[in-house]
């Protein structure tokens, strides 16, 4: 039978479309809530994607500076970590105010310990090397010193040339190797590595920063240390910075100790 106005037939599609829109709106709202919750957990340090990938590297450690304030090394060293790399110097004259205490406390706690120098693009490599050498002891069973190569201040927007940085970095590394007897470790962000280290410094162990995704060094080189998180909270420190950086080592504890052993020992 074909009688009637057809009103019922036209109402049903409208009702169906409205239901679909409501369902889609609810689903979209749920996704936004989930994203907001995940973002909050990540920002708080509760959830960090790289933890899953870093779990494949059982030898892990921290890097700290004066921003972590006073550190209770007997407490911090028991947080399932094997090594600590502490800030020593920056540029040609700056010395981290907590270096001496952190160096002594970390070594006494039984961790494998190293020191790092923040590279300045504003002073000669020779004077920066002198700053490191007069600050960081050439101690037995210590990791080679690290040179931290990354952008800062106005250099994020206006990076110095590769030639300029090599002119600072090369004499610095040469002086450190002469004094400590081993090639220094090079720490770098992906951008800094790509601009300044790619294809060079093959004798220097690489410490690569990649806190959002698993590490991939731009030239395919194998990393030795991987900074996989900057949002960890561990018992044992109290300072202006609530978080501490976490790092993985690409090897066994024995291999880490071998890296800290001077040649001939």
PDB file of C-alpha atoms in Angstrom:
ATOM      1  CA  UNK A   1       0.000   0.000   0.000  1.00  0.00           C
ATOM      2  CA  UNK A   2       1.362   3.382  -0.926  1.00  0.00           C
ATOM      3  CA  UNK A   3      -0.914   5.851   0.876  1.00  0.00           C
ATOM      4  CA  UNK A   4       0.149   8.438   3.503  1.00  0.00           C
ATOM      5  CA  UNK A   5       2.257  11.564   3.539  1.00  0.00           C
ATOM      6  CA  UNK A   6       5.662   9.937   4.208  1.00  0.00           C
ATOM      7  CA  UNK A   7       6.259  11.973   7.406  1.00  0.00           C
ATOM      8  CA  UNK A   8       7.225   8.903   9.409  1.00  0.00           C
ATOM      9  CA  UNK A   9       9.797   7.906   6.815  1.00  0.00           C
ATOM     10  CA  UNK A  10      11.422  11.291   6.921  1.00  0.00           C
ATOM     11  CA  UNK A  11      11.554  11.479  10.715  1.00  0.00           C
ATOM     12  CA  UNK A  12      13.471   8.253  11.207  1.00  0.00           C
ATOM     13  CA  UNK A  13      16.601   9.260   9.287  1.00  0.00           C
ATOM     14  CA  UNK A  14      16.740  12.544  11.193  1.00  0.00           C
ATOM     15  CA  UNK A  15      16.476  10.652  14.482  1.00  0.00           C
ATOM     16  CA  UNK A  16      19.133   8.176  13.394  1.00  0.00           C
ATOM     17  CA  UNK A  17      21.502  10.942  12.355  1.00  0.00           C
ATOM     18  CA  UNK A  18      20.960  12.725  15.670  1.00  0.00           C
ATOM     19  CA  UNK A  19      21.786   9.569  17.595  1.00  0.00           C
ATOM     20  CA  UNK A  20      24.939   9.077  15.564  1.00  0.00           C
ATOM     21  CA  UNK A  21      26.007  12.667  16.254  1.00  0.00           C
ATOM     22  CA  UNK A  22      25.389  12.195  19.981  1.00  0.00           C
ATOM     23  CA  UNK A  23      27.403   8.978  20.007  1.00  0.00           C
ATOM     24  CA  UNK A  24      30.210  10.644  18.075  1.00  0.00           C
ATOM     25  CA  UNK A  25      30.187  13.614  20.455  1.00  0.00           C
ATOM     26  CA  UNK A  26      30.359  11.311  23.489  1.00  0.00           C
ATOM     27  CA  UNK A  27      33.205   9.316  21.916  1.00  0.00           C
ATOM     28  CA  UNK A  28      35.111  12.498  21.054  1.00  0.00           C
ATOM     29  CA  UNK A  29      34.623  13.775  24.576  1.00  0.00           C
ATOM     30  CA  UNK A  30      35.925  10.507  25.993  1.00  0.00           C
ATOM     31  CA  UNK A  31      39.011  10.690  23.772  1.00  0.00           C
ATOM     32  CA  UNK A  32      39.686  14.271  24.865  1.00  0.00           C
ATOM     33  CA  UNK A  33      39.363  13.274  28.514  1.00  0.00           C
ATOM     34  CA  UNK A  34      41.724  10.345  27.971  1.00  0.00           C
ATOM     35  CA  UNK A  35      44.237  12.626  26.250  1.00  0.00           C
ATOM     36  CA  UNK A  36      43.993  15.165  29.071  1.00  0.00           C
ATOM     37  CA  UNK A  37      44.494  12.472  31.705  1.00  0.00           C
ATOM     38  CA  UNK A  38      47.479  11.011  29.839  1.00  0.00           C
ATOM     39  CA  UNK A  39      48.994  14.486  29.424  1.00  0.00           C
ATOM     40  CA  UNK A  40      48.566  15.184  33.127  1.00  0.00           C
ATOM     41  CA  UNK A  41      50.197  11.858  34.017  1.00  0.00           C
ATOM     42  CA  UNK A  42      53.106  12.554  31.676  1.00  0.00           C
ATOM     43  CA  UNK A  43      53.630  16.075  33.025  1.00  0.00           C
ATOM     44  CA  UNK A  44      53.520  14.765  36.581  1.00  0.00           C
ATOM     45  CA  UNK A  45      56.058  12.056  35.769  1.00  0.00           C
ATOM     46  CA  UNK A  46      53.624   9.236  36.590  1.00  0.00           C
ATOM     47  CA  UNK A  47      53.425   8.007  32.988  1.00  0.00           C
ATOM     48  CA  UNK A  48      56.403   8.158  30.652  1.00  0.00           C
ATOM     49  CA  UNK A  49      56.329   6.339  27.288  1.00  0.00           C
ATOM     50  CA  UNK A  50      60.055   5.640  27.118  1.00  0.00           C
ATOM     51  CA  UNK A  51      59.969   3.632  30.343  1.00  0.00           C
ATOM     52  CA  UNK A  52      58.671   0.676  28.351  1.00  0.00           C
ATOM     53  CA  UNK A  53      61.589   0.812  25.904  1.00  0.00           C
ATOM     54  CA  UNK A  54      64.171   1.580  28.590  1.00  0.00           C
ATOM     55  CA  UNK A  55      63.100  -1.543  30.500  1.00  0.00           C
ATOM     56  CA  UNK A  56      65.191  -3.511  28.020  1.00  0.00           C
ATOM     57  CA  UNK A  57      68.348  -1.899  29.447  1.00  0.00           C
ATOM     58  CA  UNK A  58      68.786  -2.999  33.069  1.00  0.00           C
ATOM     59  CA  UNK A  59      71.823  -0.794  33.798  1.00  0.00           C
ATOM     60  CA  UNK A  60      70.428   2.649  34.533  1.00  0.00           C
ATOM     61  CA  UNK A  61      71.493   5.834  36.247  1.00  0.00           C
ATOM     62  CA  UNK A  62      70.814   9.499  36.870  1.00  0.00           C
ATOM     63  CA  UNK A  63      72.382  12.834  36.099  1.00  0.00           C
ATOM     64  CA  UNK A  64      72.104  15.658  38.614  1.00  0.00           C
ATOM     65  CA  UNK A  65      73.210  19.209  39.287  1.00  0.00           C
ATOM     66  CA  UNK A  66      72.696  21.852  41.936  1.00  0.00           C
ATOM     67  CA  UNK A  67      69.064  22.081  40.793  1.00  0.00           C
ATOM     68  CA  UNK A  68      68.360  18.847  42.693  1.00  0.00           C
ATOM     69  CA  UNK A  69      69.633  20.590  45.823  1.00  0.00           C
ATOM     70  CA  UNK A  70      70.835  18.578  48.790  1.00  0.00           C
ATOM     71  CA  UNK A  71      71.099  14.889  47.910  1.00  0.00           C
ATOM     72  CA  UNK A  72      70.983  12.023  50.391  1.00  0.00           C
ATOM     73  CA  UNK A  73      73.193   9.670  48.402  1.00  0.00           C
ATOM     74  CA  UNK A  74      72.725   6.590  50.624  1.00  0.00           C
ATOM     75  CA  UNK A  75      68.969   6.890  49.957  1.00  0.00           C
ATOM     76  CA  UNK A  76      69.146   7.874  46.284  1.00  0.00           C
ATOM     77  CA  UNK A  77      71.688   5.191  45.401  1.00  0.00           C
ATOM     78  CA  UNK A  78      69.276   2.457  46.505  1.00  0.00           C
ATOM     79  CA  UNK A  79      66.661   3.400  43.873  1.00  0.00           C
ATOM     80  CA  UNK A  80      67.676   0.661  41.417  1.00  0.00           C
ATOM     81  CA  UNK A  81      70.398   2.758  39.788  1.00  0.00           C
ATOM     82  CA  UNK A  82      73.971   1.833  38.904  1.00  0.00           C
ATOM     83  CA  UNK A  83      75.583   5.150  38.027  1.00  0.00           C
ATOM     84  CA  UNK A  84      75.405   8.901  38.534  1.00  0.00           C
ATOM     85  CA  UNK A  85      76.834  11.658  36.356  1.00  0.00           C
ATOM     86  CA  UNK A  86      77.029  14.962  38.199  1.00  0.00           C
ATOM     87  CA  UNK A  87      77.444  18.455  36.814  1.00  0.00           C
ATOM     88  CA  UNK A  88      80.891  19.892  37.465  1.00  0.00           C
ATOM     89  CA  UNK A  89      81.511  22.920  35.288  1.00  0.00           C
ATOM     90  CA  UNK A  90      80.189  25.264  32.635  1.00  0.00           C
ATOM     91  CA  UNK A  91      82.205  27.443  30.303  1.00  0.00           C
ATOM     92  CA  UNK A  92      85.598  28.732  31.390  1.00  0.00           C
ATOM     93  CA  UNK A  93      84.891  29.664  34.995  1.00  0.00           C
ATOM     94  CA  UNK A  94      81.588  28.368  36.367  1.00  0.00           C
ATOM     95  CA  UNK A  95      81.651  25.485  38.857  1.00  0.00           C
ATOM     96  CA  UNK A  96      78.436  23.832  40.021  1.00  0.00           C
ATOM     97  CA  UNK A  97      78.004  24.721  43.690  1.00  0.00           C
ATOM     98  CA  UNK A  98      77.025  21.144  44.602  1.00  0.00           C
ATOM     99  CA  UNK A  99      79.717  19.364  42.590  1.00  0.00           C
ATOM    100  CA  UNK A 100      82.166  18.562  45.375  1.00  0.00           C
ATOM    101  CA  UNK A 101      79.429  17.222  47.672  1.00  0.00           C
ATOM    102  CA  UNK A 102      77.748  15.251  44.878  1.00  0.00           C
ATOM    103  CA  UNK A 103      81.016  13.785  43.609  1.00  0.00           C
ATOM    104  CA  UNK A 104      82.079  12.610  47.062  1.00  0.00           C
ATOM    105  CA  UNK A 105      78.630  11.406  48.116  1.00  0.00           C
ATOM    106  CA  UNK A 106      77.952   9.473  44.917  1.00  0.00           C
ATOM    107  CA  UNK A 107      81.334   7.740  45.017  1.00  0.00           C
ATOM    108  CA  UNK A 108      80.936   6.809  48.672  1.00  0.00           C
ATOM    109  CA  UNK A 109      77.525   5.292  47.906  1.00  0.00           C
ATOM    110  CA  UNK A 110      79.028   2.663  45.597  1.00  0.00           C
ATOM    111  CA  UNK A 111      77.682   4.031  42.310  1.00  0.00           C
ATOM    112  CA  UNK A 112      79.819   4.293  39.192  1.00  0.00           C
ATOM    113  CA  UNK A 113      80.330   8.061  38.959  1.00  0.00           C
ATOM    114  CA  UNK A 114      81.220  10.576  36.289  1.00  0.00           C
ATOM    115  CA  UNK A 115      81.170  14.362  35.865  1.00  0.00           C
ATOM    116  CA  UNK A 116      79.869  16.536  33.056  1.00  0.00           C
ATOM    117  CA  UNK A 117      80.836  19.908  31.632  1.00  0.00           C
ATOM    118  CA  UNK A 118      78.279  22.158  29.899  1.00  0.00           C
ATOM    119  CA  UNK A 119      79.875  23.460  26.711  1.00  0.00           C
ATOM    120  CA  UNK A 120      79.823  27.220  26.205  1.00  0.00           C
ATOM    121  CA  UNK A 121      79.802  28.636  22.683  1.00  0.00           C
ATOM    122  CA  UNK A 122      81.224  31.878  24.068  1.00  0.00           C
ATOM    123  CA  UNK A 123      84.708  30.977  25.321  1.00  0.00           C
ATOM    124  CA  UNK A 124      87.752  29.070  24.037  1.00  0.00           C
ATOM    125  CA  UNK A 125      88.014  25.319  24.401  1.00  0.00           C
ATOM    126  CA  UNK A 126      91.416  25.612  26.069  1.00  0.00           C
ATOM    127  CA  UNK A 127      90.106  27.671  28.991  1.00  0.00           C
ATOM    128  CA  UNK A 128      87.042  25.464  29.326  1.00  0.00           C
ATOM    129  CA  UNK A 129      89.334  22.421  29.532  1.00  0.00           C
ATOM    130  CA  UNK A 130      91.341  24.139  32.268  1.00  0.00           C
ATOM    131  CA  UNK A 131      88.137  24.698  34.228  1.00  0.00           C
ATOM    132  CA  UNK A 132      87.250  21.002  34.027  1.00  0.00           C
ATOM    133  CA  UNK A 133      90.753  19.816  34.893  1.00  0.00           C
ATOM    134  CA  UNK A 134      91.087  21.961  38.009  1.00  0.00           C
ATOM    135  CA  UNK A 135      87.616  20.879  39.198  1.00  0.00           C
ATOM    136  CA  UNK A 136      87.158  17.177  38.359  1.00  0.00           C
ATOM    137  CA  UNK A 137      89.647  14.759  39.955  1.00  0.00           C
ATOM    138  CA  UNK A 138      91.336  12.169  37.756  1.00  0.00           C
ATOM    139  CA  UNK A 139      90.036   9.531  40.152  1.00  0.00           C
ATOM    140  CA  UNK A 140      90.264   5.761  39.786  1.00  0.00           C
ATOM    141  CA  UNK A 141      87.084   3.924  38.759  1.00  0.00           C
ATOM    142  CA  UNK A 142      85.426   7.127  37.502  1.00  0.00           C
ATOM    143  CA  UNK A 143      83.765   7.462  34.129  1.00  0.00           C
ATOM    144  CA  UNK A 144      85.479   9.650  31.527  1.00  0.00           C
ATOM    145  CA  UNK A 145      84.285  13.257  31.765  1.00  0.00           C
ATOM    146  CA  UNK A 146      81.297  14.209  29.632  1.00  0.00           C
ATOM    147  CA  UNK A 147      80.982  17.309  27.464  1.00  0.00           C
ATOM    148  CA  UNK A 148      77.357  18.414  27.145  1.00  0.00           C
ATOM    149  CA  UNK A 149      76.698  19.853  23.666  1.00  0.00           C
ATOM    150  CA  UNK A 150      73.288  21.537  23.383  1.00  0.00           C
ATOM    151  CA  UNK A 151      71.720  24.876  22.598  1.00  0.00           C
ATOM    152  CA  UNK A 152      70.987  27.505  25.222  1.00  0.00           C
ATOM    153  CA  UNK A 153      69.645  31.035  25.352  1.00  0.00           C
ATOM    154  CA  UNK A 154      69.612  32.879  22.041  1.00  0.00           C
ATOM    155  CA  UNK A 155      71.436  29.987  20.375  1.00  0.00           C
ATOM    156  CA  UNK A 156      68.176  28.051  20.073  1.00  0.00           C
ATOM    157  CA  UNK A 157      67.040  30.594  17.507  1.00  0.00           C
ATOM    158  CA  UNK A 158      70.503  31.384  16.146  1.00  0.00           C
ATOM    159  CA  UNK A 159      72.715  28.268  16.362  1.00  0.00           C
ATOM    160  CA  UNK A 160      76.446  28.845  15.895  1.00  0.00           C
ATOM    161  CA  UNK A 161      78.089  27.327  12.842  1.00  0.00           C
ATOM    162  CA  UNK A 162      79.606  23.860  12.869  1.00  0.00           C
ATOM    163  CA  UNK A 163      82.994  25.428  12.170  1.00  0.00           C
ATOM    164  CA  UNK A 164      82.745  27.684  15.222  1.00  0.00           C
ATOM    165  CA  UNK A 165      81.700  24.872  17.542  1.00  0.00           C
ATOM    166  CA  UNK A 166      84.375  22.524  16.235  1.00  0.00           C
ATOM    167  CA  UNK A 167      86.908  25.277  16.905  1.00  0.00           C
ATOM    168  CA  UNK A 168      85.870  25.227  20.578  1.00  0.00           C
ATOM    169  CA  UNK A 169      85.102  21.546  21.008  1.00  0.00           C
ATOM    170  CA  UNK A 170      88.168  20.014  19.347  1.00  0.00           C
ATOM    171  CA  UNK A 171      90.820  21.571  21.628  1.00  0.00           C
ATOM    172  CA  UNK A 172      88.610  20.922  24.662  1.00  0.00           C
ATOM    173  CA  UNK A 173      88.309  17.215  23.868  1.00  0.00           C
ATOM    174  CA  UNK A 174      92.005  16.908  23.078  1.00  0.00           C
ATOM    175  CA  UNK A 175      92.995  18.474  26.421  1.00  0.00           C
ATOM    176  CA  UNK A 176      90.584  16.302  28.383  1.00  0.00           C
ATOM    177  CA  UNK A 177      91.836  13.122  26.736  1.00  0.00           C
ATOM    178  CA  UNK A 178      95.436  14.036  27.476  1.00  0.00           C
ATOM    179  CA  UNK A 179      94.649  14.687  31.124  1.00  0.00           C
ATOM    180  CA  UNK A 180      92.222  11.850  31.891  1.00  0.00           C
ATOM    181  CA  UNK A 181      93.741   9.275  29.543  1.00  0.00           C
ATOM    182  CA  UNK A 182      90.491   8.421  27.710  1.00  0.00           C
ATOM    183  CA  UNK A 183      88.226  10.050  25.130  1.00  0.00           C
ATOM    184  CA  UNK A 184      85.503  12.111  26.759  1.00  0.00           C
ATOM    185  CA  UNK A 185      81.841  11.164  26.506  1.00  0.00           C
ATOM    186  CA  UNK A 186      79.750  13.459  24.285  1.00  0.00           C
ATOM    187  CA  UNK A 187      76.190  14.274  25.361  1.00  0.00           C
ATOM    188  CA  UNK A 188      73.893  15.811  22.759  1.00  0.00           C
ATOM    189  CA  UNK A 189      70.309  16.491  21.856  1.00  0.00           C
ATOM    190  CA  UNK A 190      69.195  15.254  18.430  1.00  0.00           C
ATOM    191  CA  UNK A 191      69.446  18.736  16.897  1.00  0.00           C
ATOM    192  CA  UNK A 192      72.874  19.429  18.352  1.00  0.00           C
ATOM    193  CA  UNK A 193      74.164  16.015  17.306  1.00  0.00           C
ATOM    194  CA  UNK A 194      72.918  16.463  13.759  1.00  0.00           C
ATOM    195  CA  UNK A 195      74.480  19.913  13.468  1.00  0.00           C
ATOM    196  CA  UNK A 196      77.821  19.429  15.249  1.00  0.00           C
ATOM    197  CA  UNK A 197      78.685  15.764  15.885  1.00  0.00           C
ATOM    198  CA  UNK A 198      77.243  13.819  12.966  1.00  0.00           C
ATOM    199  CA  UNK A 199      79.902  11.842  11.136  1.00  0.00           C
ATOM    200  CA  UNK A 200      82.669  12.894  13.539  1.00  0.00           C
ATOM    201  CA  UNK A 201      84.226  12.028  16.916  1.00  0.00           C
ATOM    202  CA  UNK A 202      84.014   8.298  16.331  1.00  0.00           C
ATOM    203  CA  UNK A 203      86.251   7.527  19.329  1.00  0.00           C
ATOM    204  CA  UNK A 204      84.036   9.345  21.815  1.00  0.00           C
ATOM    205  CA  UNK A 205      81.183   7.447  23.491  1.00  0.00           C
ATOM    206  CA  UNK A 206      77.818   9.051  22.728  1.00  0.00           C
ATOM    207  CA  UNK A 207      75.229   9.981  25.355  1.00  0.00           C
ATOM    208  CA  UNK A 208      72.062  10.749  23.424  1.00  0.00           C
ATOM    209  CA  UNK A 209      69.001  12.602  24.666  1.00  0.00           C
ATOM    210  CA  UNK A 210      65.630  11.327  23.445  1.00  0.00           C
ATOM    211  CA  UNK A 211      62.904  11.690  26.064  1.00  0.00           C
ATOM    212  CA  UNK A 212      59.830  11.287  23.856  1.00  0.00           C
ATOM    213  CA  UNK A 213      60.683   8.299  21.651  1.00  0.00           C
ATOM    214  CA  UNK A 214      63.338   5.553  21.540  1.00  0.00           C
ATOM    215  CA  UNK A 215      66.738   6.890  20.495  1.00  0.00           C
ATOM    216  CA  UNK A 216      67.909   7.011  16.918  1.00  0.00           C
ATOM    217  CA  UNK A 217      71.220   8.787  16.444  1.00  0.00           C
ATOM    218  CA  UNK A 218      71.076  10.791  13.158  1.00  0.00           C
ATOM    219  CA  UNK A 219      73.988   8.962  11.504  1.00  0.00           C
ATOM    220  CA  UNK A 220      72.922   5.541  12.785  1.00  0.00           C
ATOM    221  CA  UNK A 221      75.723   5.402  15.349  1.00  0.00           C
ATOM    222  CA  UNK A 222      75.308   3.234  18.435  1.00  0.00           C
ATOM    223  CA  UNK A 223      74.745   5.208  21.619  1.00  0.00           C
ATOM    224  CA  UNK A 224      76.494   4.310  24.878  1.00  0.00           C
ATOM    225  CA  UNK A 225      74.177   6.230  27.211  1.00  0.00           C
ATOM    226  CA  UNK A 226      70.572   7.194  26.533  1.00  0.00           C
ATOM    227  CA  UNK A 227      68.759   9.906  28.493  1.00  0.00           C
ATOM    228  CA  UNK A 228      65.240   8.551  28.228  1.00  0.00           C
ATOM    229  CA  UNK A 229      63.339  10.656  30.769  1.00  0.00           C
ATOM    230  CA  UNK A 230      63.489  14.068  32.393  1.00  0.00           C
ATOM    231  CA  UNK A 231      60.381  13.510  34.515  1.00  0.00           C
ATOM    232  CA  UNK A 232      61.402  11.022  37.201  1.00  0.00           C
ATOM    233  CA  UNK A 233      60.824  11.503  40.906  1.00  0.00           C
ATOM    234  CA  UNK A 234      63.022   9.510  43.276  1.00  0.00           C
ATOM    235  CA  UNK A 235      63.435   9.640  47.052  1.00  0.00           C
ATOM    236  CA  UNK A 236      66.662  11.191  48.256  1.00  0.00           C
ATOM    237  CA  UNK A 237      66.935  14.774  46.997  1.00  0.00           C
ATOM    238  CA  UNK A 238      65.360  18.121  47.727  1.00  0.00           C
ATOM    239  CA  UNK A 239      65.899  21.131  45.510  1.00  0.00           C
ATOM    240  CA  UNK A 240      64.369  23.651  43.140  1.00  0.00           C
ATOM    241  CA  UNK A 241      63.969  20.934  40.492  1.00  0.00           C
ATOM    242  CA  UNK A 242      61.326  18.343  41.389  1.00  0.00           C
ATOM    243  CA  UNK A 243      62.401  15.898  38.686  1.00  0.00           C
ATOM    244  CA  UNK A 244      65.590  14.009  37.933  1.00  0.00           C
ATOM    245  CA  UNK A 245      66.872  12.745  34.561  1.00  0.00           C
ATOM    246  CA  UNK A 246      67.044   8.995  33.988  1.00  0.00           C
ATOM    247  CA  UNK A 247      69.507   7.278  31.675  1.00  0.00           C
ATOM    248  CA  UNK A 248      70.168   3.802  30.319  1.00  0.00           C
ATOM    249  CA  UNK A 249      73.540   2.232  29.545  1.00  0.00           C
ATOM    250  CA  UNK A 250      73.894   0.052  26.452  1.00  0.00           C
ATOM    251  CA  UNK A 251      75.662  -2.810  28.178  1.00  0.00           C
ATOM    252  CA  UNK A 252      76.151  -4.756  31.386  1.00  0.00           C
ATOM    253  CA  UNK A 253      77.263  -3.470  34.775  1.00  0.00           C
ATOM    254  CA  UNK A 254      80.646  -5.070  34.108  1.00  0.00           C
ATOM    255  CA  UNK A 255      80.956  -3.165  30.838  1.00  0.00           C
ATOM    256  CA  UNK A 256      80.035   0.053  32.635  1.00  0.00           C
ATOM    257  CA  UNK A 257      82.804  -0.604  35.172  1.00  0.00           C
ATOM    258  CA  UNK A 258      85.208  -1.313  32.321  1.00  0.00           C
ATOM    259  CA  UNK A 259      84.383   2.088  30.823  1.00  0.00           C
ATOM    260  CA  UNK A 260      85.266   3.650  34.185  1.00  0.00           C
ATOM    261  CA  UNK A 261      88.559   1.789  34.393  1.00  0.00           C
ATOM    262  CA  UNK A 262      91.607   3.762  33.186  1.00  0.00           C
ATOM    263  CA  UNK A 263      93.715   2.105  30.450  1.00  0.00           C
ATOM    264  CA  UNK A 264      96.126  -0.507  31.754  1.00  0.00           C
ATOM    265  CA  UNK A 265      94.157  -1.342  34.894  1.00  0.00           C
TER     266      UNK A 265
END
